[in-house]
mmCIF file of C-alpha atoms in Angstrom:
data_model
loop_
_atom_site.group_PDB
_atom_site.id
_atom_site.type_symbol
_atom_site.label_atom_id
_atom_site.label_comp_id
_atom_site.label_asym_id
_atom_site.label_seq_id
_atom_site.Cartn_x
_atom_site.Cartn_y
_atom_site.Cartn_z
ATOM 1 C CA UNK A 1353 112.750 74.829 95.455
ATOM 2 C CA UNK A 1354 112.526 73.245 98.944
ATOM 3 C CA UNK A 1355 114.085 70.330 98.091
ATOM 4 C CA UNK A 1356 116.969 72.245 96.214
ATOM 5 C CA UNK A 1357 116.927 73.924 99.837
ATOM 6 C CA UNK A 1358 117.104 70.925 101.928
ATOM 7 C CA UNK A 1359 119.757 69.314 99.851
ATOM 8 C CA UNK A 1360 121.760 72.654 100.419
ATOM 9 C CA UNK A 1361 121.245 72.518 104.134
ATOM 10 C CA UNK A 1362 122.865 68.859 103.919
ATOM 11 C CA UNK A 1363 125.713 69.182 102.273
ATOM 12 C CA UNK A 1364 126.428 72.088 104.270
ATOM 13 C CA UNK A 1365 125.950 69.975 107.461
ATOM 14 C CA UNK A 1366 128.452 67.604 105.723
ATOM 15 C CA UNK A 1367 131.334 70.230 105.792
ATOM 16 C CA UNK A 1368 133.827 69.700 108.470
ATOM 17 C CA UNK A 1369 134.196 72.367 111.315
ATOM 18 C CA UNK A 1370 137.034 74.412 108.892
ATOM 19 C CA UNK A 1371 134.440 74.444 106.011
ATOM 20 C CA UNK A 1372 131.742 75.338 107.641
ATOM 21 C CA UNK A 1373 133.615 78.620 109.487
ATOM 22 C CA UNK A 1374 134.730 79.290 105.802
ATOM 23 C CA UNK A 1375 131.227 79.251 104.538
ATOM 24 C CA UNK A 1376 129.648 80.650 107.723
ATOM 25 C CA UNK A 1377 132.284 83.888 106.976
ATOM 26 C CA UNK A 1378 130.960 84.354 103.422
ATOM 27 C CA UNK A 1379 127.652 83.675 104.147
ATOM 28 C CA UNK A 1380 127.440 86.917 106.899
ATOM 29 C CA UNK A 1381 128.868 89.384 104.363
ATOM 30 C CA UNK A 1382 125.752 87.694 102.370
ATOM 31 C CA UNK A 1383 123.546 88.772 105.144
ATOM 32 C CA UNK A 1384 124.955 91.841 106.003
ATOM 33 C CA UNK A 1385 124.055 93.188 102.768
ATOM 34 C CA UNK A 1386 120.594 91.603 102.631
ATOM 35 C CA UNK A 1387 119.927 93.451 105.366
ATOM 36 C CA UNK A 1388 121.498 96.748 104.062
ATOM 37 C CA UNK A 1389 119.099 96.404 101.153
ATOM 38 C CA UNK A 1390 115.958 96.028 103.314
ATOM 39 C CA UNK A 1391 116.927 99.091 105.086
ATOM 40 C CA UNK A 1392 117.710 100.935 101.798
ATOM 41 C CA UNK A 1393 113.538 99.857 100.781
ATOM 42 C CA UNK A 1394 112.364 101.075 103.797
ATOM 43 C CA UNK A 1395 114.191 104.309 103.561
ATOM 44 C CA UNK A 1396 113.112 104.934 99.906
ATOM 45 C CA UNK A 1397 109.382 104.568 100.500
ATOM 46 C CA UNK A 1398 107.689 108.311 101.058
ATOM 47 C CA UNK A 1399 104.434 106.561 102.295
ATOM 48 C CA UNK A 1400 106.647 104.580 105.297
ATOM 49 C CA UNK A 1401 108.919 107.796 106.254
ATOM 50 C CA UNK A 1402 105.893 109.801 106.469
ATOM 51 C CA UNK A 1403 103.839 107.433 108.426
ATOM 52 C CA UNK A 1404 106.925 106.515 110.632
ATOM 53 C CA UNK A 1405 107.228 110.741 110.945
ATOM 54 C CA UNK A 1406 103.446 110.818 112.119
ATOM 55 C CA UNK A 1407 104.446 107.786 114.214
ATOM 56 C CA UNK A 1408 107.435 109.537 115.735
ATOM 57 C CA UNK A 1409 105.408 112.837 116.683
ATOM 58 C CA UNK A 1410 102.692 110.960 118.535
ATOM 59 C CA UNK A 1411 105.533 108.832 120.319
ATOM 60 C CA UNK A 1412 106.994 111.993 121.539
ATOM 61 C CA UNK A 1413 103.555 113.129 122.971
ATOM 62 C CA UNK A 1414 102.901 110.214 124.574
ATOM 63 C CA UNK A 1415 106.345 110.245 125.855
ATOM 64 C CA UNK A 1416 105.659 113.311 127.385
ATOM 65 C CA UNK A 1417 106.816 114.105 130.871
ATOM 66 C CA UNK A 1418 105.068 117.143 132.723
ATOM 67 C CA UNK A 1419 107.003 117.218 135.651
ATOM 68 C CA UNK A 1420 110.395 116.911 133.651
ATOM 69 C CA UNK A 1421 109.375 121.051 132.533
ATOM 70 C CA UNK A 1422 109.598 121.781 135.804
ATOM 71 C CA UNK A 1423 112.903 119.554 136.894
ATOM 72 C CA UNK A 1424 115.725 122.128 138.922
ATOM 73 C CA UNK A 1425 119.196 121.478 139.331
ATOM 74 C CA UNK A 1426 120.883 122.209 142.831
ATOM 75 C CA UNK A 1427 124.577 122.620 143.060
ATOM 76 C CA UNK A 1428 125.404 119.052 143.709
ATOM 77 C CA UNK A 1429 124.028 118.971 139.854
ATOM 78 C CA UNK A 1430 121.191 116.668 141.802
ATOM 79 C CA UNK A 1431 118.266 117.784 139.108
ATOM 80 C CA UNK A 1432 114.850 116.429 140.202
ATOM 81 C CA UNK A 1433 111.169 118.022 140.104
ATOM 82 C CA UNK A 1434 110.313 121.277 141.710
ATOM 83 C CA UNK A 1435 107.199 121.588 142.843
ATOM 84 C CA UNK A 1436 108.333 125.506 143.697
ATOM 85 C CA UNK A 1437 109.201 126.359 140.473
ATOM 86 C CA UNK A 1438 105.935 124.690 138.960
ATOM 87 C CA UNK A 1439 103.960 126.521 141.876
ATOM 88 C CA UNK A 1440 105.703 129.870 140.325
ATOM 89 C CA UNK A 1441 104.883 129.445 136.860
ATOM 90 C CA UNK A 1442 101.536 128.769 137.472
ATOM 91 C CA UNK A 1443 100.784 131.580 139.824
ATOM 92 C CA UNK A 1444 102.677 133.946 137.040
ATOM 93 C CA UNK A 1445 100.521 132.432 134.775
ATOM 94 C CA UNK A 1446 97.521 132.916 136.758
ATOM 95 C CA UNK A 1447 97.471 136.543 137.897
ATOM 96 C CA UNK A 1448 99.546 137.327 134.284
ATOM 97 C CA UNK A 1449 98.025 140.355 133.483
ATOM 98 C CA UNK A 1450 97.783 142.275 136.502
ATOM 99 C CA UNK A 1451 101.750 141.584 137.084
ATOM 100 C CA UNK A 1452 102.545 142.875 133.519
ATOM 101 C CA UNK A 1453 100.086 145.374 134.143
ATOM 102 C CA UNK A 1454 102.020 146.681 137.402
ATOM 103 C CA UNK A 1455 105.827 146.555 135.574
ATOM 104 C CA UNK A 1456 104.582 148.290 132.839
ATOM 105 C CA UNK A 1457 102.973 151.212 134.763
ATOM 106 C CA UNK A 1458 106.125 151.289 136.849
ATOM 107 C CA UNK A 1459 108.624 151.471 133.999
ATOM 108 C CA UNK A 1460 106.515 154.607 132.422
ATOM 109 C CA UNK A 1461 106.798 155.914 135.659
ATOM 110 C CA UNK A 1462 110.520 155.826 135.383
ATOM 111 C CA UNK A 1463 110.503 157.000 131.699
ATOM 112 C CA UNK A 1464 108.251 160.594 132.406
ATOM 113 C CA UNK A 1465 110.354 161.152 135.644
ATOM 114 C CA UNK A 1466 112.590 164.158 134.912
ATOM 115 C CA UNK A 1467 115.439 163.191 137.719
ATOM 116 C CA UNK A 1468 115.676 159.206 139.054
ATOM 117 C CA UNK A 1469 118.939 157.932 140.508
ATOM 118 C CA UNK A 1470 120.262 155.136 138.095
ATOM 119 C CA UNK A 1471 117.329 155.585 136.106
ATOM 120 C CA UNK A 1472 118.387 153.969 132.950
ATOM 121 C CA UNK A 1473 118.853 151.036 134.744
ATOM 122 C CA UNK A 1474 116.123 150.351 137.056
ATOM 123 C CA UNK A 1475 113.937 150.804 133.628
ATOM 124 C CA UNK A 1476 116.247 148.153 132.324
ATOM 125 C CA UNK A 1477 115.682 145.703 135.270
ATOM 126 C CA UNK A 1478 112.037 145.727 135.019
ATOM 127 C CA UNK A 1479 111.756 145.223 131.132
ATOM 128 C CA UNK A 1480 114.632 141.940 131.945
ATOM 129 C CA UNK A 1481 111.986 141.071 134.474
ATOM 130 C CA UNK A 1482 109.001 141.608 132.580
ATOM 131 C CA UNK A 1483 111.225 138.896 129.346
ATOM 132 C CA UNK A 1484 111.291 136.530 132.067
ATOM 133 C CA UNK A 1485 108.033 136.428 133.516
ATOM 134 C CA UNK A 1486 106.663 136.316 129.645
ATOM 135 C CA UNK A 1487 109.114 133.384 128.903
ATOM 136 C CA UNK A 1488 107.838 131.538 132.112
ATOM 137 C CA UNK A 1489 104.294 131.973 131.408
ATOM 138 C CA UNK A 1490 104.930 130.726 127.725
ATOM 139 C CA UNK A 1491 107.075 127.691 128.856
ATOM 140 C CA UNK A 1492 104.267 126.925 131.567
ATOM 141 C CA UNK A 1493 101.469 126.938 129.341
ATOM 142 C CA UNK A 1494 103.335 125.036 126.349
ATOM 143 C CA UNK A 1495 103.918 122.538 129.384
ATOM 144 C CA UNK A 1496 100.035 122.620 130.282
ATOM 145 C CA UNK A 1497 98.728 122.043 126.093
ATOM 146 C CA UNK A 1498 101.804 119.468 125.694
ATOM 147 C CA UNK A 1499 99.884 117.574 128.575
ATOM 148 C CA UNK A 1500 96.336 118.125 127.409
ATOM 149 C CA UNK A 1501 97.397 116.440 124.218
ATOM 150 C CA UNK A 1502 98.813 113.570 125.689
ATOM 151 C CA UNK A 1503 95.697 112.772 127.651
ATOM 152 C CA UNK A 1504 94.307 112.781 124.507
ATOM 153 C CA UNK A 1505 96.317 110.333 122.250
ATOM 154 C CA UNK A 1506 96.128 108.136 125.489
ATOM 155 C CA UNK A 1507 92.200 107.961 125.180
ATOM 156 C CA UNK A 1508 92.831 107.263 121.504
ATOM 157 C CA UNK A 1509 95.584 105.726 121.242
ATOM 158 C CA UNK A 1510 93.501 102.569 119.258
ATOM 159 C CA UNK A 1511 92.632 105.075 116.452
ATOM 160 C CA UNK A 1512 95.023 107.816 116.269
ATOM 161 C CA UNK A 1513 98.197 105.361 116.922
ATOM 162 C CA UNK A 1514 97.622 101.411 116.566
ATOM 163 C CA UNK A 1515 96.885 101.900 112.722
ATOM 164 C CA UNK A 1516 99.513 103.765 111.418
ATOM 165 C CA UNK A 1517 101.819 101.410 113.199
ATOM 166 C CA UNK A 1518 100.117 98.670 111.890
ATOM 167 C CA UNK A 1519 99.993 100.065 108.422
ATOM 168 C CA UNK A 1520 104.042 100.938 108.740
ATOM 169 C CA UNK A 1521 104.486 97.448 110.268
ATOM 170 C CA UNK A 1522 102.525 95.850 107.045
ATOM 171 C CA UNK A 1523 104.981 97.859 104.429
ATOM 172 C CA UNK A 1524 108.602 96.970 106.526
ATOM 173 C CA UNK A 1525 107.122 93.027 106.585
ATOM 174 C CA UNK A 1526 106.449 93.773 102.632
ATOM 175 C CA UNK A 1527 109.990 94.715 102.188
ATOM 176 C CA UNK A 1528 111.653 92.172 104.568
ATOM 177 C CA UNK A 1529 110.110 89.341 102.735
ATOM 178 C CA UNK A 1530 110.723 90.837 98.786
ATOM 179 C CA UNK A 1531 114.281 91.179 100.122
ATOM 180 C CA UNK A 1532 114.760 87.386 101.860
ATOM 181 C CA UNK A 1533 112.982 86.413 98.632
ATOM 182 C CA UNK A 1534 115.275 88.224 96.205
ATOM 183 C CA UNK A 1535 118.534 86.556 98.062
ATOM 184 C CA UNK A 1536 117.462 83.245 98.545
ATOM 185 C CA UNK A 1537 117.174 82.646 95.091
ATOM 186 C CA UNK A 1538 120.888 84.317 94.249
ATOM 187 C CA UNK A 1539 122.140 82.512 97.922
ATOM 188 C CA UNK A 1540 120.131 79.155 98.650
ATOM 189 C CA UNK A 1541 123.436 78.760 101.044
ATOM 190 C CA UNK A 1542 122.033 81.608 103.617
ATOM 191 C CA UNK A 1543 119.276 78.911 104.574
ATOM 192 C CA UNK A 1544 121.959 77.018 105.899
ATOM 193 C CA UNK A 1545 123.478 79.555 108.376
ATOM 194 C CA UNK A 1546 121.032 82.047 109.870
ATOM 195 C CA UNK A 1547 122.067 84.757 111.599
ATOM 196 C CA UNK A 1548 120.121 87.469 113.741
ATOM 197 C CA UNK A 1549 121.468 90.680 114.466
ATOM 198 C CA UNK A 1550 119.329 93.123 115.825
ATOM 199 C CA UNK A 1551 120.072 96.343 113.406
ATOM 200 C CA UNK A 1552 118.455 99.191 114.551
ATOM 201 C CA UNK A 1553 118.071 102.016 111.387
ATOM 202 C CA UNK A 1554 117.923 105.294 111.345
ATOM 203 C CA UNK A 1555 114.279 105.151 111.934
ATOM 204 C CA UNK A 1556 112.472 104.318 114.875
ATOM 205 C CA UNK A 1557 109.758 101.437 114.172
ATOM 206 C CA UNK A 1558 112.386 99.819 112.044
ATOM 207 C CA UNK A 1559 114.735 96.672 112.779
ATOM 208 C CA UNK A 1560 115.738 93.697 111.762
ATOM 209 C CA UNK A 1561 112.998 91.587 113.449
ATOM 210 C CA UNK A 1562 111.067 90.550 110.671
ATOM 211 C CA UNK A 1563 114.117 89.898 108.523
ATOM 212 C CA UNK A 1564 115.268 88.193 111.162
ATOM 213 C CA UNK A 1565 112.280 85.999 111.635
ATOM 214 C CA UNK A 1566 111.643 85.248 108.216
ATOM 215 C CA UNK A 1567 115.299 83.587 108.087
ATOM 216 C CA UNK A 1568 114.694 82.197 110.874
ATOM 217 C CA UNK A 1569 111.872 80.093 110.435
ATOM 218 C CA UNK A 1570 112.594 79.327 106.791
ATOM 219 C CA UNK A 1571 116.029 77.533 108.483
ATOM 220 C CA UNK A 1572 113.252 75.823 110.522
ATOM 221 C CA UNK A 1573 111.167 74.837 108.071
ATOM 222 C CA UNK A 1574 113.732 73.071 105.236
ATOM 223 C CA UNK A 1575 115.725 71.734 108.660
ATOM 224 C CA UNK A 1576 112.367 70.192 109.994
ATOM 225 C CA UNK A 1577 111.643 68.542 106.103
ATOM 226 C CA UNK A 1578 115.420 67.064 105.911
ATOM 227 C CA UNK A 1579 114.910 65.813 109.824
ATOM 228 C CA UNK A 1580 111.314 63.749 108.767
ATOM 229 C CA UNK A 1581 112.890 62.856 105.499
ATOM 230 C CA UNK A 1582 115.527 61.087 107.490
ATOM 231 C CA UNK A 1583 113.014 59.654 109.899
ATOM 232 C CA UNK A 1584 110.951 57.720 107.349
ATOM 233 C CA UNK A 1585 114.192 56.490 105.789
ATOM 234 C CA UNK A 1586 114.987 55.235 108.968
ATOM 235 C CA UNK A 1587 111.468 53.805 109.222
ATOM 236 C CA UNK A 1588 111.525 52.307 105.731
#
């Protein structure tokens, strides 16, 4: 096979400039479809997608940024972190039930009062303030466990992350090298011409690296056999 390769790789090296563009053209519509195919694999496999879903979840924790939940926009649209807002949350958060505690009394106040100017809506007010202080207290402790749990996968990032990447990693390199494999042997010519695009799919974790390097260094390889091959023929 490798010396079916090499022989490829010379006669290809004995086109002239035309030829080779000609070839070169065919030969990345070749690719482009080898590397089509290795997506397609990857996309098929349940065990990748669900490992690259795990993968994409803890990503997101560790990814995490606290003081972004607490970012405010001015009117210049300059949105940065507010350390008043954050301050507000958490004392809502804090002294939560004796603030709830105080609305509520006030709006049954309102509601057994017999006479109360604008009644209706002062009641109204308070329950629109009592919604907000409930959705502030909910967004700052979601903020607070969000945190807690990425303190976490950063202690343990070695066994909660590195292996499922590694395992995910092991199945795309299984499927990069079936599909190099499977077109090599229908296209010897794509030895001749390697090309490396860096396709990004609709996954995160997978590219076109391996597929990339596999070409790659198999280009390397038959080039570096036909280069000694010429040497000791020189020699002899």
């Amino acid at each position: 096979m490798k010396i079916n390769l090499v022989n490829t790789l010379k006669n290809f090296n004995n086109l002239n400039d035309e030829e080779k563009i000609r070839v070169r053209k065919k030969v990345s519509a070749i690719l482009d479809n080898m590397y089509e195919d290795f997506f397609a694999l990857c996309k098929q496999d349940k065990q990748l997608n669900e490992l690259l879903d795990k993968l994409d979840n803890i990503n997101n924790i560790l990814e995490f940024d606290f003081s972004a939940e607490f970012y405010s926009g001015s009117y210049n649209y300059d949105v940065k972190y507010s350390n008043k807002l954050y301050n507000y949350e958490k004392k809502l958060a804090e002294n939560y039930e004796k603030i709830v505690a105080e609305i509520k009394s006030k709006i049954e106040k309102l509601e057994n009062s017999k006479t109360g100017l604008f009644k209706q809506k002062r009641i109204q007010k308070l329950e629109e303030q009592l919604k907000q202080i409930n959705a502030s207290v909910k967004h700052y402790k979601n903020a607070l466990e969000k945190k807690k749990l990425q303190e976490y996968y950063l202690e343990n990032v070695s066994t909660l992350f590195t292996p499922l990447e590694q395992k995910a990693q092991e199945i795309i390199k299984k499927y990069a090298d079936k599909t190099f494999d499977k077109y090599l042997s229908k296209y010897p010519i794509i030895i001749a011409c390697p090309k490396s695009i860096m396709h990004l799919s609709h996954r995160n974790y997978i590219n076109s690296d391996y597929l990339n390097n596999v070409l790659q260094n198999n280009h390397d390889e038959i080039l570096d056999i036909m280069i000694n091959e010429t040497l000791d023929e020189k020699v002899m």
